[in-house]
Amino acid sequence: MSYQRLHQQLHFIFEIDKLKTIVRQSSLFKSDRRENDAEHSWHLAMMALILTEHADHSVNVTRVLKMVLIHDLVEIDAGDIFLFDTQKDHNNTEKEMLAAQRIFSLLPEDQATEFINLWLEFEQGKTNDARFAKAIDRLHPALQNLSNNGGTWAKFEIDLATVLDKLQPIKKSSATLWEYVDQEIHTLSQRKCI
């Protein structure tokens, strides 16, 4: 019996362990400890499972889970870009595409093709599944910052307009989640935390 497929899959699994070393700007809820990308991805998966009922359109939760679990794997090579950075664009870059091709190519061809297609779908954000995955990805740091009295918004002096602009993917996928987060952000803003 050939173990070539298994060896490729295990090589990929070893490689993505590096996600645990990518430290993000956002801190854990009610904490000053910054999270890593693996913690972020796990939390997004749980949020997708729990909050899917609030999507404006029907979504395939399995596809959403796959997207939120793989979308940041490119940061192993490309590094993390702070969502609220006003100097750097948080959109897909050539560096991220090269990272996606390298990392996903470690898998057997069928899985590599599936993962890169899911990653591209997430990045483009045109399907209901991708829009909801992006909404969850934006909701997570919003909730972190809300729980930390402004968190990185206060630390880096991010203004209210920038915060609301960066969180627009939530609005495009879930009126309920947007209404909640918008209200909480405005309440925080009234306390001069952003």
CSV table of C-alpha atoms in Angstrom, one decimal, residues 16 32 120 131 137:
chain,number,residue,atom,x,y,z
A,16,ILE,CA,-0.2,24.6,9.1
A,32,ASP,CA,-4.6,42.0,27.1
A,120,LEU,CA,-10.4,32.5,-3.6
A,131,ARG,CA,-20.2,36.8,2.4
A,137,ASP,CA,-14.3,37.1,10.2
